[in-house]
PDB file of C-alpha atoms in Angstrom:
ATOM      1  CA  MET A   1      12.581  37.210  18.679  1.00  0.00           C
ATOM      2  CA  THR A   2       8.782  37.205  18.717  1.00  0.00           C
ATOM      3  CA  ASN A   3       8.647  33.966  16.695  1.00  0.00           C
ATOM      4  CA  ILE A   4      10.902  31.978  19.033  1.00  0.00           C
ATOM      5  CA  LYS A   5       8.884  29.089  20.423  1.00  0.00           C
ATOM      6  CA  PRO A   6       9.654  26.704  23.320  1.00  0.00           C
ATOM      7  CA  CYS A   7       8.990  23.101  22.257  1.00  0.00           C
ATOM      8  CA  LYS A   8       9.586  19.527  23.336  1.00  0.00           C
ATOM      9  CA  VAL A   9      11.015  16.804  21.101  1.00  0.00           C
ATOM     10  CA  CYS A  10      11.148  13.039  21.555  1.00  0.00           C
ATOM     11  CA  ASN A  11      11.995   9.916  19.563  1.00  0.00           C
ATOM     12  CA  PHE A  12       9.380   7.364  18.452  1.00  0.00           C
ATOM     13  CA  THR A  13       9.805   5.256  21.629  1.00  0.00           C
ATOM     14  CA  ARG A  14       9.252   8.366  23.786  1.00  0.00           C
ATOM     15  CA  GLN A  15      12.189   7.245  25.939  1.00  0.00           C
ATOM     16  CA  LYS A  16      14.108  10.442  25.201  1.00  0.00           C
ATOM     17  CA  SER A  17      12.552  13.880  25.499  1.00  0.00           C
ATOM     18  CA  TYR A  18      14.222  17.292  25.381  1.00  0.00           C
ATOM     19  CA  GLY A  19      13.162  20.905  25.577  1.00  0.00           C
ATOM     20  CA  VAL A  20      14.305  23.286  22.843  1.00  0.00           C
ATOM     21  CA  VAL A  21      13.646  26.878  21.831  1.00  0.00           C
ATOM     22  CA  VAL A  22      13.488  27.385  18.064  1.00  0.00           C
ATOM     23  CA  PRO A  23      12.208  30.022  15.626  1.00  0.00           C
ATOM     24  CA  SER A  24      11.200  27.674  12.808  1.00  0.00           C
ATOM     25  CA  LEU A  25      10.269  24.132  11.823  1.00  0.00           C
ATOM     26  CA  GLU A  26      13.617  23.547  10.112  1.00  0.00           C
ATOM     27  CA  GLU A  27      15.453  24.673  13.220  1.00  0.00           C
ATOM     28  CA  LEU A  28      13.310  22.255  15.254  1.00  0.00           C
ATOM     29  CA  LYS A  29      14.433  19.401  12.997  1.00  0.00           C
ATOM     30  CA  LYS A  30      18.064  20.489  13.267  1.00  0.00           C
ATOM     31  CA  LYS A  31      18.131  20.876  17.050  1.00  0.00           C
ATOM     32  CA  GLY A  32      15.925  17.838  17.600  1.00  0.00           C
ATOM     33  CA  CYS A  33      18.273  15.615  15.599  1.00  0.00           C
ATOM     34  CA  GLU A  34      21.219  17.020  17.536  1.00  0.00           C
ATOM     35  CA  PHE A  35      19.670  16.343  20.955  1.00  0.00           C
ATOM     36  CA  LEU A  36      18.261  12.936  20.047  1.00  0.00           C
ATOM     37  CA  GLY A  37      21.507  11.763  18.497  1.00  0.00           C
ATOM     38  CA  PHE A  38      20.227  11.468  14.918  1.00  0.00           C
ATOM     39  CA  SER A  39      22.598  11.758  11.990  1.00  0.00           C
ATOM     40  CA  PRO A  40      22.264  15.164  10.276  1.00  0.00           C
ATOM     41  CA  SER A  41      22.294  13.431   6.880  1.00  0.00           C
ATOM     42  CA  ASN A  42      19.167  11.383   7.665  1.00  0.00           C
ATOM     43  CA  SER A  43      15.811  12.926   6.787  1.00  0.00           C
ATOM     44  CA  VAL A  44      13.220  13.071   9.566  1.00  0.00           C
ATOM     45  CA  THR A  45       9.477  13.633   9.721  1.00  0.00           C
ATOM     46  CA  VAL A  46       7.986  15.839  12.438  1.00  0.00           C
ATOM     47  CA  VAL A  47       4.636  14.773  13.917  1.00  0.00           C
ATOM     48  CA  LEU A  48       2.605  15.807  16.952  1.00  0.00           C
ATOM     49  CA  GLU A  49       3.384  13.390  19.759  1.00  0.00           C
ATOM     50  CA  ASN A  50      -0.199  13.167  21.001  1.00  0.00           C
ATOM     51  CA  ASP A  51      -1.984  12.218  17.752  1.00  0.00           C
ATOM     52  CA  GLY A  52       0.640  11.708  15.018  1.00  0.00           C
ATOM     53  CA  THR A  53      -0.378  14.706  12.860  1.00  0.00           C
ATOM     54  CA  ILE A  54       2.403  15.399  10.331  1.00  0.00           C
ATOM     55  CA  VAL A  55       3.784  18.925  10.630  1.00  0.00           C
ATOM     56  CA  GLU A  56       5.298  20.211   7.385  1.00  0.00           C
ATOM     57  CA  ASP A  57       3.950  23.758   7.117  1.00  0.00           C
ATOM     58  CA  GLN A  58       5.873  26.585   8.823  1.00  0.00           C
ATOM     59  CA  ALA A  59       2.710  28.643   9.315  1.00  0.00           C
ATOM     60  CA  TYR A  60       0.975  25.739  11.049  1.00  0.00           C
ATOM     61  CA  PHE A  61       4.037  25.223  13.240  1.00  0.00           C
ATOM     62  CA  LEU A  62       3.924  28.844  14.360  1.00  0.00           C
ATOM     63  CA  CYS A  63       0.210  28.532  15.215  1.00  0.00           C
ATOM     64  CA  LEU A  64       0.808  25.701  17.684  1.00  0.00           C
ATOM     65  CA  PRO A  65       0.916  26.654  21.384  1.00  0.00           C
ATOM     66  CA  PRO A  66       4.209  26.871  23.321  1.00  0.00           C
ATOM     67  CA  ASN A  67       5.650  23.664  24.795  1.00  0.00           C
ATOM     68  CA  THR A  68       3.938  21.506  22.158  1.00  0.00           C
ATOM     69  CA  LYS A  69       5.566  18.079  22.135  1.00  0.00           C
ATOM     70  CA  PHE A  70       6.812  16.841  18.777  1.00  0.00           C
ATOM     71  CA  MET A  71       8.061  13.413  17.721  1.00  0.00           C
ATOM     72  CA  LEU A  72      10.876  13.007  15.185  1.00  0.00           C
ATOM     73  CA  LEU A  73      10.629   9.906  13.001  1.00  0.00           C
ATOM     74  CA  HIS A  74      13.069   8.255  10.609  1.00  0.00           C
ATOM     75  CA  ASP A  75      11.885   6.842   7.274  1.00  0.00           C
ATOM     76  CA  LYS A  76      10.960   3.381   8.633  1.00  0.00           C
ATOM     77  CA  GLU A  77       9.551   4.595  11.960  1.00  0.00           C
ATOM     78  CA  THR A  78       5.809   5.025  12.476  1.00  0.00           C
ATOM     79  CA  TRP A  79       3.919   6.995  15.099  1.00  0.00           C
ATOM     80  CA  VAL A  80       1.916   4.851  17.523  1.00  0.00           C
ATOM     81  CA  PRO A  81      -0.321   6.066  20.350  1.00  0.00           C
ATOM     82  CA  VAL A  82       0.515   5.678  24.008  1.00  0.00           C
ATOM     83  CA  ARG A  83      -0.547   2.200  25.087  1.00  0.00           C
ATOM     84  CA  LYS A  84      -3.167   1.533  27.773  1.00  0.00           C
ATOM     85  CA  ILE A  85      -1.766  -0.957  30.271  1.00  0.00           C
ATOM     86  CA  ASP A  86      -3.802  -2.541  33.078  1.00  0.00           C
ATOM     87  CA  GLY A  87      -2.007  -2.225  36.380  1.00  0.00           C
ATOM     88  CA  GLY A  88      -2.987  -5.803  37.350  1.00  0.00           C
ATOM     89  CA  THR A  89      -5.477  -4.752  40.057  1.00  0.00           C
ATOM     90  CA  ALA A  90      -8.731  -5.671  38.329  1.00  0.00           C
ATOM     91  CA  TRP A  91     -10.037  -7.067  41.620  1.00  0.00           C
ATOM     92  CA  MET A  92     -10.108  -3.500  42.905  1.00  0.00           C
ATOM     93  CA  ALA A  93     -12.334  -2.473  39.922  1.00  0.00           C
ATOM     94  CA  ARG A  94      -9.911   0.299  39.185  1.00  0.00           C
ATOM     95  CA  GLU A  95      -9.727   1.832  35.712  1.00  0.00           C
ATOM     96  CA  SER A  96      -6.695   1.098  33.568  1.00  0.00           C
ATOM     97  CA  MET A  97      -4.142   3.882  33.688  1.00  0.00           C
ATOM     98  CA  VAL A  98      -2.506   5.450  30.670  1.00  0.00           C
ATOM     99  CA  LEU A  99       1.223   5.264  31.307  1.00  0.00           C
ATOM    100  CA  ASP A 100       3.573   7.580  29.479  1.00  0.00           C
ATOM    101  CA  THR A 101       6.151   5.407  27.808  1.00  0.00           C
ATOM    102  CA  ASP A 102       8.869   7.709  29.138  1.00  0.00           C
ATOM    103  CA  THR A 103       8.319   5.887  32.461  1.00  0.00           C
ATOM    104  CA  VAL A 104       7.461   2.413  31.116  1.00  0.00           C
ATOM    105  CA  ASP A 105      10.094  -0.267  31.523  1.00  0.00           C
ATOM    106  CA  SER A 106      12.007  -0.359  28.244  1.00  0.00           C
ATOM    107  CA  THR A 107      12.329  -4.157  28.490  1.00  0.00           C
ATOM    108  CA  VAL A 108       8.610  -4.548  27.684  1.00  0.00           C
ATOM    109  CA  PRO A 109       8.382  -5.142  23.905  1.00  0.00           C
ATOM    110  CA  PRO A 110       5.955  -2.910  21.951  1.00  0.00           C
ATOM    111  CA  TRP A 111       3.942  -5.941  20.768  1.00  0.00           C
ATOM    112  CA  SER A 112       3.285  -7.279  24.280  1.00  0.00           C
ATOM    113  CA  ASP A 113      -0.001  -5.451  24.915  1.00  0.00           C
ATOM    114  CA  LEU A 114      -1.151  -6.187  21.347  1.00  0.00           C
ATOM    115  CA  ALA A 115      -0.545  -9.884  22.001  1.00  0.00           C
ATOM    116  CA  GLN A 116      -2.573  -9.695  25.198  1.00  0.00           C
ATOM    117  CA  GLN A 117      -5.369  -7.992  23.278  1.00  0.00           C
ATOM    118  CA  LEU A 118      -5.348 -10.806  20.711  1.00  0.00           C
ATOM    119  CA  LYS A 119      -5.265 -13.425  23.442  1.00  0.00           C
ATOM    120  CA  GLN A 120      -8.462 -12.012  24.937  1.00  0.00           C
ATOM    121  CA  ASP A 121     -10.218 -11.563  21.586  1.00  0.00           C
ATOM    122  CA  LEU A 122      -8.619 -12.811  18.383  1.00  0.00           C
ATOM    123  CA  THR A 123     -11.198 -10.960  16.262  1.00  0.00           C
ATOM    124  CA  SER A 124      -9.811  -7.629  17.524  1.00  0.00           C
ATOM    125  CA  VAL A 125      -7.184  -7.944  14.781  1.00  0.00           C
ATOM    126  CA  ILE A 126      -9.836  -6.609  12.363  1.00  0.00           C
ATOM    127  CA  LEU A 127      -9.789  -3.202  14.079  1.00  0.00           C
ATOM    128  CA  MET A 128      -5.991  -2.926  14.379  1.00  0.00           C
ATOM    129  CA  SER A 129      -4.144  -0.293  12.422  1.00  0.00           C
ATOM    130  CA  GLU A 130      -1.489  -1.160   9.859  1.00  0.00           C
ATOM    131  CA  ALA A 131       1.170   0.013  12.308  1.00  0.00           C
ATOM    132  CA  ASP A 132      -0.099  -2.440  14.946  1.00  0.00           C
ATOM    133  CA  LEU A 133      -0.227  -5.280  12.420  1.00  0.00           C
ATOM    134  CA  GLN A 134       3.335  -4.556  11.335  1.00  0.00           C
ATOM    135  CA  ILE A 135       4.496  -4.625  14.964  1.00  0.00           C
ATOM    136  CA  LEU A 136       2.963  -8.100  15.381  1.00  0.00           C
ATOM    137  CA  VAL A 137       4.505  -9.314  12.114  1.00  0.00           C
ATOM    138  CA  ASP A 138       7.966  -8.099  13.187  1.00  0.00           C
ATOM    139  CA  ALA A 139       7.694  -9.662  16.669  1.00  0.00           C
ATOM    140  CA  PRO A 140       9.913 -12.718  17.390  1.00  0.00           C
ATOM    141  CA  CYS A 141       7.793 -15.752  16.534  1.00  0.00           C
ATOM    142  CA  SER A 142       8.760 -17.803  19.599  1.00  0.00           C
ATOM    143  CA  ASP A 143       8.091 -14.927  22.013  1.00  0.00           C
ATOM    144  CA  LEU A 144       4.760 -14.135  20.352  1.00  0.00           C
ATOM    145  CA  ALA A 145       3.739 -17.810  20.569  1.00  0.00           C
ATOM    146  CA  SER A 146       4.556 -17.843  24.274  1.00  0.00           C
ATOM    147  CA  ALA A 147       2.566 -14.637  24.908  1.00  0.00           C
ATOM    148  CA  LEU A 148      -0.482 -15.975  23.019  1.00  0.00           C
ATOM    149  CA  GLY A 149      -0.281 -19.493  24.424  1.00  0.00           C
ATOM    150  CA  PHE A 150       0.091 -20.862  20.867  1.00  0.00           C
ATOM    151  CA  GLN A 151       2.405 -23.414  19.404  1.00  0.00           C
ATOM    152  CA  GLU A 152       5.205 -21.744  17.461  1.00  0.00           C
ATOM    153  CA  LYS A 153       3.853 -23.074  14.144  1.00  0.00           C
ATOM    154  CA  LYS A 154       0.443 -21.533  14.837  1.00  0.00           C
ATOM    155  CA  ALA A 155       2.047 -18.195  15.737  1.00  0.00           C
ATOM    156  CA  GLN A 156       4.038 -18.338  12.493  1.00  0.00           C
ATOM    157  CA  ASN A 157       0.829 -18.961  10.527  1.00  0.00           C
ATOM    158  CA  LEU A 158      -0.759 -15.987  12.305  1.00  0.00           C
ATOM    159  CA  GLN A 159       2.131 -13.706  11.342  1.00  0.00           C
ATOM    160  CA  GLU A 160       1.960 -14.897   7.725  1.00  0.00           C
ATOM    161  CA  THR A 161      -1.774 -14.192   7.678  1.00  0.00           C
ATOM    162  CA  LEU A 162      -1.232 -10.700   9.104  1.00  0.00           C
ATOM    163  CA  GLN A 163       1.410 -10.039   6.461  1.00  0.00           C
ATOM    164  CA  LYS A 164      -1.074 -11.079   3.759  1.00  0.00           C
ATOM    165  CA  VAL A 165      -3.599  -8.654   5.246  1.00  0.00           C
ATOM    166  CA  LEU A 166      -1.014  -5.857   5.064  1.00  0.00           C
ATOM    167  CA  ASP A 167      -0.134  -6.793   1.476  1.00  0.00           C
ATOM    168  CA  ARG A 168      -3.820  -6.839   0.526  1.00  0.00           C
ATOM    169  CA  ARG A 169      -4.370  -3.401   2.043  1.00  0.00           C
ATOM    170  CA  GLU A 170      -1.352  -2.083   0.147  1.00  0.00           C
ATOM    171  CA  GLU A 171      -2.668  -3.573  -3.112  1.00  0.00           C
ATOM    172  CA  VAL A 172      -6.056  -1.963  -2.495  1.00  0.00           C
ATOM    173  CA  ARG A 173      -4.391   1.380  -1.818  1.00  0.00           C
ATOM    174  CA  GLN A 174      -2.291   1.151  -4.982  1.00  0.00           C
ATOM    175  CA  SER A 175      -5.307   0.060  -7.012  1.00  0.00           C
ATOM    176  CA  LYS A 176      -7.211   3.101  -5.767  1.00  0.00           C
ATOM    177  CA  GLU A 177      -4.301   5.354  -6.696  1.00  0.00           C
ATOM    178  CA  LEU A 178      -4.107   3.820 -10.168  1.00  0.00           C
ATOM    179  CA  LEU A 179      -7.869   4.146 -10.576  1.00  0.00           C
ATOM    180  CA  GLN A 180      -7.731   7.798  -9.557  1.00  0.00           C
ATOM    181  CA  LEU A 181      -4.974   8.426 -12.099  1.00  0.00           C
ATOM    182  CA  TYR A 182      -7.039   6.677 -14.758  1.00  0.00           C
ATOM    183  CA  LEU A 183     -10.169   8.664 -13.912  1.00  0.00           C
ATOM    184  CA  LYS A 184      -8.195  11.912 -14.012  1.00  0.00           C
ATOM    185  CA  ALA A 185      -6.749  10.955 -17.395  1.00  0.00           C
ATOM    186  CA  VAL A 186     -10.205  10.106 -18.732  1.00  0.00           C
ATOM    187  CA  GLU A 187     -11.640  13.346 -17.382  1.00  0.00           C
ATOM    188  CA  LYS A 188      -8.850  15.400 -18.903  1.00  0.00           C
ATOM    189  CA  GLU A 189      -9.196  13.579 -22.224  1.00  0.00           C
ATOM    190  CA  ASP A 190     -12.938  14.281 -22.257  1.00  0.00           C
ATOM    191  CA  GLN A 191     -12.281  17.950 -21.562  1.00  0.00           C
ATOM    192  CA  MET A 192      -9.745  18.170 -24.369  1.00  0.00           C
ATOM    193  CA  GLN A 193     -12.099  16.452 -26.797  1.00  0.00           C
ATOM    194  CA  ALA A 194     -14.836  18.894 -25.858  1.00  0.00           C
ATOM    195  CA  GLU A 195     -12.476  21.856 -26.335  1.00  0.00           C
ATOM    196  CA  GLN A 196     -11.253  20.450 -29.630  1.00  0.00           C
ATOM    197  CA  SER A 197     -14.807  20.015 -30.897  1.00  0.00           C
ATOM    198  CA  GLN A 198     -15.551  23.642 -30.028  1.00  0.00           C
ATOM    199  CA  THR A 199     -12.381  25.283 -31.295  1.00  0.00           C
ATOM    200  CA  GLY A 200     -11.650  22.959 -34.207  1.00  0.00           C
ATOM    201  CA  ALA A 201      -8.494  21.097 -35.023  1.00  0.00           C
ATOM    202  CA  GLY A 202      -5.381  22.064 -33.157  1.00  0.00           C
ATOM    203  CA  ASN A 203      -2.385  20.680 -31.364  1.00  0.00           C
ATOM    204  CA  VAL A 204      -3.305  19.428 -27.914  1.00  0.00           C
ATOM    205  CA  ASP A 205      -1.340  17.649 -25.217  1.00  0.00           C
ATOM    206  CA  LEU A 206      -1.955  14.024 -24.413  1.00  0.00           C
ATOM    207  CA  PRO A 207      -3.655  13.171 -21.091  1.00  0.00           C
ATOM    208  CA  ASP A 208      -1.490  12.676 -18.005  1.00  0.00           C
ATOM    209  CA  GLY A 209       0.232   9.318 -18.183  1.00  0.00           C
ATOM    210  CA  MET A 210      -0.443   8.929 -21.941  1.00  0.00           C
ATOM    211  CA  GLU A 211       2.649  10.846 -23.081  1.00  0.00           C
ATOM    212  CA  VAL A 212       5.236   8.738 -24.863  1.00  0.00           C
ATOM    213  CA  ASP A 213       8.784   8.839 -23.504  1.00  0.00           C
ATOM    214  CA  SER A 214      11.012  10.055 -26.324  1.00  0.00           C
ATOM    215  CA  GLY A 215      13.946   7.879 -25.326  1.00  0.00           C
ATOM    216  CA  SER A 216      12.176   4.534 -24.953  1.00  0.00           C
ATOM    217  CA  GLY A 217       8.980   4.983 -26.966  1.00  0.00           C
ATOM    218  CA  ILE A 218       6.961   3.690 -23.999  1.00  0.00           C
ATOM    219  CA  MET A 219       4.043   5.568 -22.434  1.00  0.00           C
ATOM    220  CA  SER A 220       4.929   7.332 -19.193  1.00  0.00           C
ATOM    221  CA  ARG A 221       2.043   5.589 -17.405  1.00  0.00           C
ATOM    222  CA  THR A 222       3.520   2.201 -18.288  1.00  0.00           C
ATOM    223  CA  LEU A 223       6.949   3.277 -17.053  1.00  0.00           C
ATOM    224  CA  MET A 224       5.396   4.550 -13.822  1.00  0.00           C
ATOM    225  CA  VAL A 225       3.697   1.207 -13.199  1.00  0.00           C
ATOM    226  CA  LEU A 226       6.847  -0.786 -14.007  1.00  0.00           C
ATOM    227  CA  LYS A 227       9.068   1.283 -11.732  1.00  0.00           C
ATOM    228  CA  GLY A 228       6.780   2.166  -8.858  1.00  0.00           C
ATOM    229  CA  LYS A 229       4.268  -0.637  -8.317  1.00  0.00           C
ATOM    230  CA  THR A 230       4.449  -4.063  -6.741  1.00  0.00           C
ATOM    231  CA  SER A 231       3.621  -6.921  -9.127  1.00  0.00           C
ATOM    232  CA  PRO A 232       3.478  -4.500 -12.089  1.00  0.00           C
ATOM    233  CA  GLU A 233       2.677  -7.326 -14.512  1.00  0.00           C
ATOM    234  CA  THR A 234      -0.826  -7.603 -13.018  1.00  0.00           C
ATOM    235  CA  ARG A 235      -1.473  -3.885 -13.617  1.00  0.00           C
ATOM    236  CA  LEU A 236      -0.449  -3.748 -17.283  1.00  0.00           C
ATOM    237  CA  SER A 237      -2.717  -4.334 -20.250  1.00  0.00           C
ATOM    238  CA  THR A 238      -2.101  -7.320 -22.493  1.00  0.00           C
ATOM    239  CA  GLU A 239      -0.714  -4.986 -25.171  1.00  0.00           C
ATOM    240  CA  ASP A 240       1.751  -3.488 -22.674  1.00  0.00           C
ATOM    241  CA  LEU A 241       2.815  -6.963 -21.564  1.00  0.00           C
ATOM    242  CA  GLN A 242       3.461  -7.992 -25.168  1.00  0.00           C
ATOM    243  CA  MET A 243       5.494  -4.821 -25.704  1.00  0.00           C
ATOM    244  CA  VAL A 244       7.612  -5.449 -22.570  1.00  0.00           C
ATOM    245  CA  VAL A 245       8.231  -9.097 -23.467  1.00  0.00           C
ATOM    246  CA  SER A 246       9.134  -8.199 -27.063  1.00  0.00           C
ATOM    247  CA  ARG A 247      11.764  -5.700 -25.858  1.00  0.00           C
ATOM    248  CA  GLY A 248      13.671  -8.457 -24.078  1.00  0.00           C
ATOM    249  CA  VAL A 249      15.960  -8.192 -21.056  1.00  0.00           C
ATOM    250  CA  ASP A 250      18.571  -5.965 -22.716  1.00  0.00           C
ATOM    251  CA  GLY A 251      16.022  -3.527 -24.094  1.00  0.00           C
ATOM    252  CA  MET A 252      14.079  -3.162 -20.822  1.00  0.00           C
ATOM    253  CA  GLN A 253      17.306  -2.947 -18.835  1.00  0.00           C
ATOM    254  CA  GLN A 254      18.241   0.182 -20.788  1.00  0.00           C
ATOM    255  CA  VAL A 255      14.749   1.650 -20.429  1.00  0.00           C
ATOM    256  CA  LEU A 256      14.414   1.042 -16.677  1.00  0.00           C
ATOM    257  CA  ALA A 257      18.109   1.476 -15.766  1.00  0.00           C
ATOM    258  CA  TRP A 258      17.962  -1.695 -13.658  1.00  0.00           C
ATOM    259  CA  ASP A 259      20.480  -4.501 -13.226  1.00  0.00           C
ATOM    260  CA  SER A 260      20.077  -7.667 -15.263  1.00  0.00           C
ATOM    261  CA  VAL A 261      18.806  -9.781 -12.339  1.00  0.00           C
ATOM    262  CA  LYS A 262      15.942  -7.424 -11.473  1.00  0.00           C
ATOM    263  CA  THR A 263      15.074  -6.900 -15.145  1.00  0.00           C
ATOM    264  CA  SER A 264      15.090 -10.662 -15.820  1.00  0.00           C
ATOM    265  CA  ALA A 265      12.733 -11.230 -12.890  1.00  0.00           C
ATOM    266  CA  LEU A 266      10.367  -8.594 -14.282  1.00  0.00           C
ATOM    267  CA  LEU A 267      10.448 -10.113 -17.786  1.00  0.00           C
ATOM    268  CA  GLN A 268       9.789 -13.585 -16.397  1.00  0.00           C
ATOM    269  CA  ALA A 269       6.806 -12.317 -14.400  1.00  0.00           C
ATOM    270  CA  CYS A 270       5.447 -10.514 -17.478  1.00  0.00           C
ATOM    271  CA  GLU A 271       5.870 -13.613 -19.640  1.00  0.00           C
ATOM    272  CA  THR A 272       4.036 -15.747 -17.059  1.00  0.00           C
ATOM    273  CA  GLU A 273       1.187 -13.229 -16.774  1.00  0.00           C
ATOM    274  CA  LEU A 274       0.946 -12.895 -20.569  1.00  0.00           C
ATOM    275  CA  SER A 275       0.878 -16.676 -20.997  1.00  0.00           C
ATOM    276  CA  THR A 276      -1.878 -16.969 -18.385  1.00  0.00           C
ATOM    277  CA  ARG A 277      -3.991 -14.311 -20.115  1.00  0.00           C
ATOM    278  CA  LEU A 278      -3.520 -15.878 -23.549  1.00  0.00           C
ATOM    279  CA  LYS A 279      -4.579 -19.262 -22.179  1.00  0.00           C
ATOM    280  CA  GLN A 280      -7.678 -17.662 -20.681  1.00  0.00           C
ATOM    281  CA  ILE A 281      -8.482 -16.023 -24.017  1.00  0.00           C
ATOM    282  CA  GLN A 282      -8.010 -19.336 -25.856  1.00  0.00           C
ATOM    283  CA  ALA A 283     -10.208 -21.087 -23.303  1.00  0.00           C
ATOM    284  CA  MET A 284     -12.952 -18.506 -23.765  1.00  0.00           C
ATOM    285  CA  GLN A 285     -12.680 -18.776 -27.540  1.00  0.00           C
ATOM    286  CA  SER A 286     -12.866 -22.564 -27.301  1.00  0.00           C
ATOM    287  CA  ILE A 287     -15.972 -22.369 -25.139  1.00  0.00           C
ATOM    288  CA  SER A 288     -17.546 -19.865 -27.525  1.00  0.00           C
ATOM    289  CA  THR A 289     -16.727 -22.066 -30.548  1.00  0.00           C
ATOM    290  CA  THR A 290     -18.135 -25.149 -28.808  1.00  0.00           C
ATOM    291  CA  GLN A 291     -21.348 -23.343 -27.951  1.00  0.00           C
ATOM    292  CA  LEU A 292     -21.645 -22.042 -31.535  1.00  0.00           C
ATOM    293  CA  ASP A 293     -21.103 -25.521 -33.016  1.00  0.00           C
ATOM    294  CA  SER A 294     -23.607 -26.994 -30.598  1.00  0.00           C
ATOM    295  CA  SER A 295     -26.157 -24.355 -31.569  1.00  0.00           C
ATOM    296  CA  ARG A 296     -25.600 -25.008 -35.256  1.00  0.00           C
ATOM    297  CA  GLN A 297     -25.897 -28.792 -34.806  1.00  0.00           C
ATOM    298  CA  SER A 298     -29.092 -28.348 -32.833  1.00  0.00           C
ATOM    299  CA  LYS A 299     -30.519 -26.141 -35.580  1.00  0.00           C
ATOM    300  CA  VAL A 300     -29.616 -28.698 -38.305  1.00  0.00           C
ATOM    301  CA  THR A 301     -31.178 -31.521 -36.308  1.00  0.00           C
ATOM    302  CA  SER A 302     -34.329 -29.504 -35.805  1.00  0.00           C
ATOM    303  CA  GLU A 303     -34.578 -28.756 -39.536  1.00  0.00           C
ATOM    304  CA  GLU A 304     -34.101 -32.437 -40.407  1.00  0.00           C
ATOM    305  CA  GLU A 305     -36.852 -33.432 -37.980  1.00  0.00           C
ATOM    306  CA  ASP A 306     -39.174 -30.812 -39.476  1.00  0.00           C
ATOM    307  CA  ALA A 307     -38.415 -32.153 -42.968  1.00  0.00           C
ATOM    308  CA  GLU A 308     -39.164 -35.767 -41.930  1.00  0.00           C
ATOM    309  CA  THR A 309     -42.513 -34.961 -40.267  1.00  0.00           C
ATOM    310  CA  PRO A 310     -44.562 -34.311 -43.465  1.00  0.00           C
ATOM    311  CA  THR A 311     -43.211 -37.503 -45.019  1.00  0.00           C
ATOM    312  CA  GLN A 312     -44.330 -39.565 -42.069  1.00  0.00           C
ATOM    313  CA  LYS A 313     -47.780 -37.976 -42.159  1.00  0.00           C
ATOM    314  CA  SER A 314     -48.231 -38.749 -45.891  1.00  0.00           C
ATOM    315  CA  THR A 315     -47.301 -42.378 -45.245  1.00  0.00           C
TER     316      THR A 315
END
């Protein structure tokens, strides 16, 4: 009984909050889902309500003080901080109060204060978190336009721009992950080469991501990119693209275990990317050939002029 801990649980809107007494993190999830009306089959993430820290470790859970408030989130739910809302009495020079959303009118949409922030300073979007940007993107376009004082078309353009910002951030994050995997593979390969040079020939494992899948004959790194990345055609080498295109829809459908529609879309994207790269290579070769021919012609002309000069002098 010494490990039993009183806690508080709430949902991501903070509109429901319950007190529970549990001995473990798993029991907190179980009881929290029961009180909040979540389906037991749905997975939930436990975070600290005040700052969004993810709680996954039982030892860390036991170290937290009694009556700590936790938030239970579904897969598509994201922790957001309590909003600061001005009470509308600026003429009294009173500081804005932080209102707990348990007491805030539920009819106020979560994007309302973000829209007011943008209305006062549009450049504040640069400092917004991805969660805030997603809230603005998901807001009804007509309501957002009304809150910002924009025409609906302008509000739609703003949401499209914010979505592009989110997509760009996601691409940067994925590029960093891919770069880290590459650097780890290079580092491991260097280590194995050094060990091999010291100990002599021997059987060694391939670097992470360089192993070849026995069933498909494709490197595991390539399969990882195809299955887990957005726009995978832009992340593959030209050789990988040629390999994917040569396999065809039926071959890649068996490798990836996808339906024909999704596999066809992937093959079409790979073919387009491969065609673009080949055109770029041809263009570069054409430029190089033109420059080489021009250099040769210039050299021949110069030699002819040098040959004519003595003749003119003798005349």
